[in-house]
XYZ file of N, CA and C in Angstrom:
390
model
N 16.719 38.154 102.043
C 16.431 37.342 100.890
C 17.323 36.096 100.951
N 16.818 34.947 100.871
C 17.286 33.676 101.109
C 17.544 33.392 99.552
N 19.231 32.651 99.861
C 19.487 32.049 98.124
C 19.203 30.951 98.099
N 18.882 30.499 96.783
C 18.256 29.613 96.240
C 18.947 27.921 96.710
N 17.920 27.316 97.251
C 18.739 25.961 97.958
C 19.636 25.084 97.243
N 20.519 24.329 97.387
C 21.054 22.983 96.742
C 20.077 22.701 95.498
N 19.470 21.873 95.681
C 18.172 21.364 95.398
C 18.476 21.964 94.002
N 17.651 23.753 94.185
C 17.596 24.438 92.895
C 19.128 24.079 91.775
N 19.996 24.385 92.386
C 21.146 24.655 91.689
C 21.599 23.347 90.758
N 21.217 22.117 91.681
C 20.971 20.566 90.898
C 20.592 20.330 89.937
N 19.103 21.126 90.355
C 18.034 21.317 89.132
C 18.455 21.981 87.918
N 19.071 22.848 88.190
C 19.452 23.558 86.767
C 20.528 23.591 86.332
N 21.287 22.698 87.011
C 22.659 22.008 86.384
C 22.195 20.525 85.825
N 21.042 20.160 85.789
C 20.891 18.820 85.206
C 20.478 19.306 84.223
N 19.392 20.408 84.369
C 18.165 21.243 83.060
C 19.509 21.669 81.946
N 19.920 22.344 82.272
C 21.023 22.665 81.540
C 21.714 21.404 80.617
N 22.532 20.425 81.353
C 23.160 18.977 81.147
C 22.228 18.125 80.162
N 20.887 18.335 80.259
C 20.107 17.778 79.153
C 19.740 18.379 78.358
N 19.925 19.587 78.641
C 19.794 20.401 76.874
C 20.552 19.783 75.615
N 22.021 20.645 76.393
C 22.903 20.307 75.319
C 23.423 18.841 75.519
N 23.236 17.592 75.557
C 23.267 16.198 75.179
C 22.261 16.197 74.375
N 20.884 16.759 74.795
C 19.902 16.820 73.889
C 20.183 17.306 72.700
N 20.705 18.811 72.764
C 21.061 19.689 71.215
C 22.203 18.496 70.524
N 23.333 18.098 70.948
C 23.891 17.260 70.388
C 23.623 15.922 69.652
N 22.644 15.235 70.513
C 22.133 14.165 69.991
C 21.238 14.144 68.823
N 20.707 15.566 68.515
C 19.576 15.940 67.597
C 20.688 16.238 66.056
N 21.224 17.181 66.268
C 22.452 17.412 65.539
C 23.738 17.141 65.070
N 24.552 16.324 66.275
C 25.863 16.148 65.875
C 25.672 14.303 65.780
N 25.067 13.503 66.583
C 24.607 11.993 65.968
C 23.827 11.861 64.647
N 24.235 10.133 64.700
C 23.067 9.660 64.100
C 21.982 9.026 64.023
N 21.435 9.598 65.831
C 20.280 8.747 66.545
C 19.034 9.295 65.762
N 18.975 10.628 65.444
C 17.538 10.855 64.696
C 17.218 9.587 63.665
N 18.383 10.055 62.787
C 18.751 9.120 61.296
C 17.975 7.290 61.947
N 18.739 6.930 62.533
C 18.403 5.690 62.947
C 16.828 5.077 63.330
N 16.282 6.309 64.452
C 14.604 6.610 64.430
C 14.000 6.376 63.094
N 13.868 7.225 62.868
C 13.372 7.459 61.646
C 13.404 6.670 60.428
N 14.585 5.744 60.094
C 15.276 5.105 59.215
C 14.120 4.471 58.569
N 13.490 3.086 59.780
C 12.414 2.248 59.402
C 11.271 2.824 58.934
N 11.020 4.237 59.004
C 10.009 4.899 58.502
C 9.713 5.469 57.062
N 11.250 5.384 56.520
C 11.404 6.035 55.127
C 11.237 4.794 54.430
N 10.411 5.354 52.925
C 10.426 3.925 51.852
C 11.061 4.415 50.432
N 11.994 3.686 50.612
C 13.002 4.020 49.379
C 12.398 4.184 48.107
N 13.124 4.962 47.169
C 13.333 5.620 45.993
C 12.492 4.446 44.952
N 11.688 4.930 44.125
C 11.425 3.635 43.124
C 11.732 3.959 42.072
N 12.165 4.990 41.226
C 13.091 5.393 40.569
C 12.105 5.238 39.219
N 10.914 5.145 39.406
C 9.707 5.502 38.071
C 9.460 6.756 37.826
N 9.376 6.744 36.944
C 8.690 8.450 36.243
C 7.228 8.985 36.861
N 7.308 9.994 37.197
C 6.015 10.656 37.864
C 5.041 11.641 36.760
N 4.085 12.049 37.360
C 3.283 12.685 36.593
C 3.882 14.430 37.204
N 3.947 14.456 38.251
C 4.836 15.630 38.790
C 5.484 15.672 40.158
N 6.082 16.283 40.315
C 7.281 16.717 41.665
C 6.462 17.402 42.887
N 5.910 16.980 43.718
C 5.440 18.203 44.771
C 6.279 18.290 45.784
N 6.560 19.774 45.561
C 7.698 20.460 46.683
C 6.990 21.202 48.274
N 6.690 20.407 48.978
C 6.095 21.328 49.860
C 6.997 22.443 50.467
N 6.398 23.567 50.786
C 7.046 24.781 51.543
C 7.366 24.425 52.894
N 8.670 25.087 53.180
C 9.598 25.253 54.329
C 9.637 26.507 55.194
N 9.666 27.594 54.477
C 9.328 28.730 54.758
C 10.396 29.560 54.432
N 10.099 30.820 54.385
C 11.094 31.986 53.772
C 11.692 33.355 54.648
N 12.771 33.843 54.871
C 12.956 34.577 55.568
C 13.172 35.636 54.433
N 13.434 36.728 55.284
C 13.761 38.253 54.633
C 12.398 39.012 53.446
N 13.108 38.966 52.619
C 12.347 39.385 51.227
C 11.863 38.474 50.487
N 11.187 37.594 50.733
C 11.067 36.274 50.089
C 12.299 35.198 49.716
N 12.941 35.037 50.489
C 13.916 34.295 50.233
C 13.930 32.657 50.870
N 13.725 31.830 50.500
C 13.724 30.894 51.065
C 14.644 30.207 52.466
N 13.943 29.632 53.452
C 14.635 29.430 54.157
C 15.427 28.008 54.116
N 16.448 27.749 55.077
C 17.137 26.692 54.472
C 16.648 25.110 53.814
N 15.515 24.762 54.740
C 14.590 23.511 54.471
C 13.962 23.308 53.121
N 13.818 24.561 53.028
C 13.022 25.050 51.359
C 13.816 24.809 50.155
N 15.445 25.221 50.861
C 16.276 25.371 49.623
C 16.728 24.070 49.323
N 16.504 22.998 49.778
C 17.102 21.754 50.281
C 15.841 21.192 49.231
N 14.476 21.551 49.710
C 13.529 20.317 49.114
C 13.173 21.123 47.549
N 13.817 22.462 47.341
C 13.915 22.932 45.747
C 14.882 22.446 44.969
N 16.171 22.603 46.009
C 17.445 21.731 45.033
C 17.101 20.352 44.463
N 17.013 19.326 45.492
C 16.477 18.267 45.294
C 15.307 17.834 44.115
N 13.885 18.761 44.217
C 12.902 19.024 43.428
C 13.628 19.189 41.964
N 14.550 20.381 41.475
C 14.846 20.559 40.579
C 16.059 19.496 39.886
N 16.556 18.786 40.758
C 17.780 17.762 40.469
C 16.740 16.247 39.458
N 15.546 15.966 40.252
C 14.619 15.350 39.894
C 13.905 15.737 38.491
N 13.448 16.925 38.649
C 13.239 17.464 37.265
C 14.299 17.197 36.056
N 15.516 17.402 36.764
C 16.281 17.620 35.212
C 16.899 15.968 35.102
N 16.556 14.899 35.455
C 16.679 14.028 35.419
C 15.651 13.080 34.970
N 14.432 13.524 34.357
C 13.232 13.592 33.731
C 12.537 12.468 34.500
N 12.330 12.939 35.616
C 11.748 12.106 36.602
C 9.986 12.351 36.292
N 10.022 13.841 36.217
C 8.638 14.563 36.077
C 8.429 15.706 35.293
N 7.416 15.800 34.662
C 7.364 16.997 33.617
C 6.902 18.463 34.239
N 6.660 18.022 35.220
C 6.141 19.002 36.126
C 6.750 19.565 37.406
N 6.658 20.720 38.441
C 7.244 20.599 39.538
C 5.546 21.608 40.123
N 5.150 21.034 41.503
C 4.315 21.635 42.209
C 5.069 21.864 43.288
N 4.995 23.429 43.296
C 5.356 24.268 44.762
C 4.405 24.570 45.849
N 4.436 24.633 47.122
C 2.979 24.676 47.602
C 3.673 25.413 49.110
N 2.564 26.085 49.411
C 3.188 26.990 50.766
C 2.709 28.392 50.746
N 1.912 28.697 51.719
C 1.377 30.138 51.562
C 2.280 30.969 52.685
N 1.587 32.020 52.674
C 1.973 32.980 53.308
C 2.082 33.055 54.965
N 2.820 33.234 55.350
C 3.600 32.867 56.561
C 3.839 34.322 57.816
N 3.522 34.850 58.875
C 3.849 35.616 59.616
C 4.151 36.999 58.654
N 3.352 37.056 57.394
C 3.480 38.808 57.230
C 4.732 38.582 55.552
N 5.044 37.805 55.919
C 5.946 37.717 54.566
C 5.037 37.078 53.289
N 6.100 37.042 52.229
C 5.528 36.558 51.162
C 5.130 35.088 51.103
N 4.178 34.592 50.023
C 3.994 33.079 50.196
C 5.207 32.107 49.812
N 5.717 30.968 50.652
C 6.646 30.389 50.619
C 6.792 29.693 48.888
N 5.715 29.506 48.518
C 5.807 28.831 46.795
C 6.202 29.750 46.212
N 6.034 31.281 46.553
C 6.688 32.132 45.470
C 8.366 32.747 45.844
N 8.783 32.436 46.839
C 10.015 31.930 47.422
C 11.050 30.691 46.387
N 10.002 29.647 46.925
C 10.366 28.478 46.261
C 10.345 28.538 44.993
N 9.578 29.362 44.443
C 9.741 29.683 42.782
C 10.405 29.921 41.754
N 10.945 30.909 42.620
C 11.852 31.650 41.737
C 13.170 31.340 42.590
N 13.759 30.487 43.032
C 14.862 29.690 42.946
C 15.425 28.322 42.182
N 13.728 27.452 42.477
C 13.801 26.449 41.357
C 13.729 27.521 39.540
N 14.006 28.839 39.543
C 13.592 29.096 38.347
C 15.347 29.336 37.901
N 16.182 29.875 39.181
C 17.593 30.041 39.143
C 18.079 29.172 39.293
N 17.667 27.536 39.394
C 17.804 26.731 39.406
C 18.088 25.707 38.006
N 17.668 26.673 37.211
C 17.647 25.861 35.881
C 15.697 25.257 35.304
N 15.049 25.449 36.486
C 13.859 24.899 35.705
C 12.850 26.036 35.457
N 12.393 25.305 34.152
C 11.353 26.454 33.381
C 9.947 26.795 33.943
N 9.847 28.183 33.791
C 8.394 28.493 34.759
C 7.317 28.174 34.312
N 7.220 27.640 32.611
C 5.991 26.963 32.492
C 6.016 25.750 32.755
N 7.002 24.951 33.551
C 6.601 23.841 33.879
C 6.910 23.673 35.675
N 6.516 24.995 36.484
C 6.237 24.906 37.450
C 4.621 25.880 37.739
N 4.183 24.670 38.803
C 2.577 25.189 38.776
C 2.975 25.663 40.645
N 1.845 26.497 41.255
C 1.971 27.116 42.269
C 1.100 27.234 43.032
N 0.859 26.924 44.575
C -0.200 26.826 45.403
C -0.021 27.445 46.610
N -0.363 28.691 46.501
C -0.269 29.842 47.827
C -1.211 29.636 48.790
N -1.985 28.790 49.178
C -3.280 28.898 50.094
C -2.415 28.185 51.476
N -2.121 26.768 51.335
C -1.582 25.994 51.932
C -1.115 26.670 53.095
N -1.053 26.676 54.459
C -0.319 27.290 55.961
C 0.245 26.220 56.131
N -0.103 24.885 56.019
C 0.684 23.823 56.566
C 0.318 22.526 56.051
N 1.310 21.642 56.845
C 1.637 20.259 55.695
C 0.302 19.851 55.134
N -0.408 19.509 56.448
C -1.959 19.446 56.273
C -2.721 19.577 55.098
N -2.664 21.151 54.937
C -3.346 21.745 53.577
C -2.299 21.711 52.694
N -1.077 21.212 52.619
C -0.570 21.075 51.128
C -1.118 20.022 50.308
């Protein structure tokens, strides 16, 4: 059995070498931020008719996963700042678990906001259909 040539070992010392510059550049910079920057359109700071929170997804027992908890905090910070009288959760059911809006629900509810003024949309799989 012949070991694997130069060549290979190059190869997967570069494969390797661009991962993690890659994992770093995604995470520890602020090259995403910068991408992206020209794409975001700032805050207009008017009153809405309601909040739509799209789903992130939920691990365990319905528990929201971190993306979720981020665009509920936010969602509910907006609410209590009477941005909107409303909050729409949206996100269905995901790999066998519960639907991500009822995740998202009942955190914006431990969150401080009231459940009759959150409405709920379980069908949604993705951004698409939210």
């Amino acid at each position: 059995m012949a070991l694997p040539s130069r060549t290979f070992w190059v190869g997967l010392l570069c494969g390797v070498g661009l991962v993690l510059v890659g994992r770093w550049a995604i995470n520890e910079s602020t090259i995403p931020d910068r991408l992206v920057g020209p794409l975001r359109l700032g805050d207009s700071a008017a009153p809405a008719d309601a909040i739509v929170v799209l789903g992130g997804g939920v691990i365990g027992d319905c528990v929201p996963n971190l993306n979720s908890m981020r665009r509920t905090v936010r969602a509910a910070r907006l609410f209590r700042d009477g941005r909107a009288p409303l909050l729409v959760i949206t996100g269905g059911q995901a790999g066998g678990l519960c639907p991500v809006a009822d995740g998202m629900r009942e955190f914006a509810r431990e969150l401080g906001v009231p459940a009759d003024r959150i409405v709920v949309e379980r069908q949604a799989r993705s951004t698409w259909e939210n």
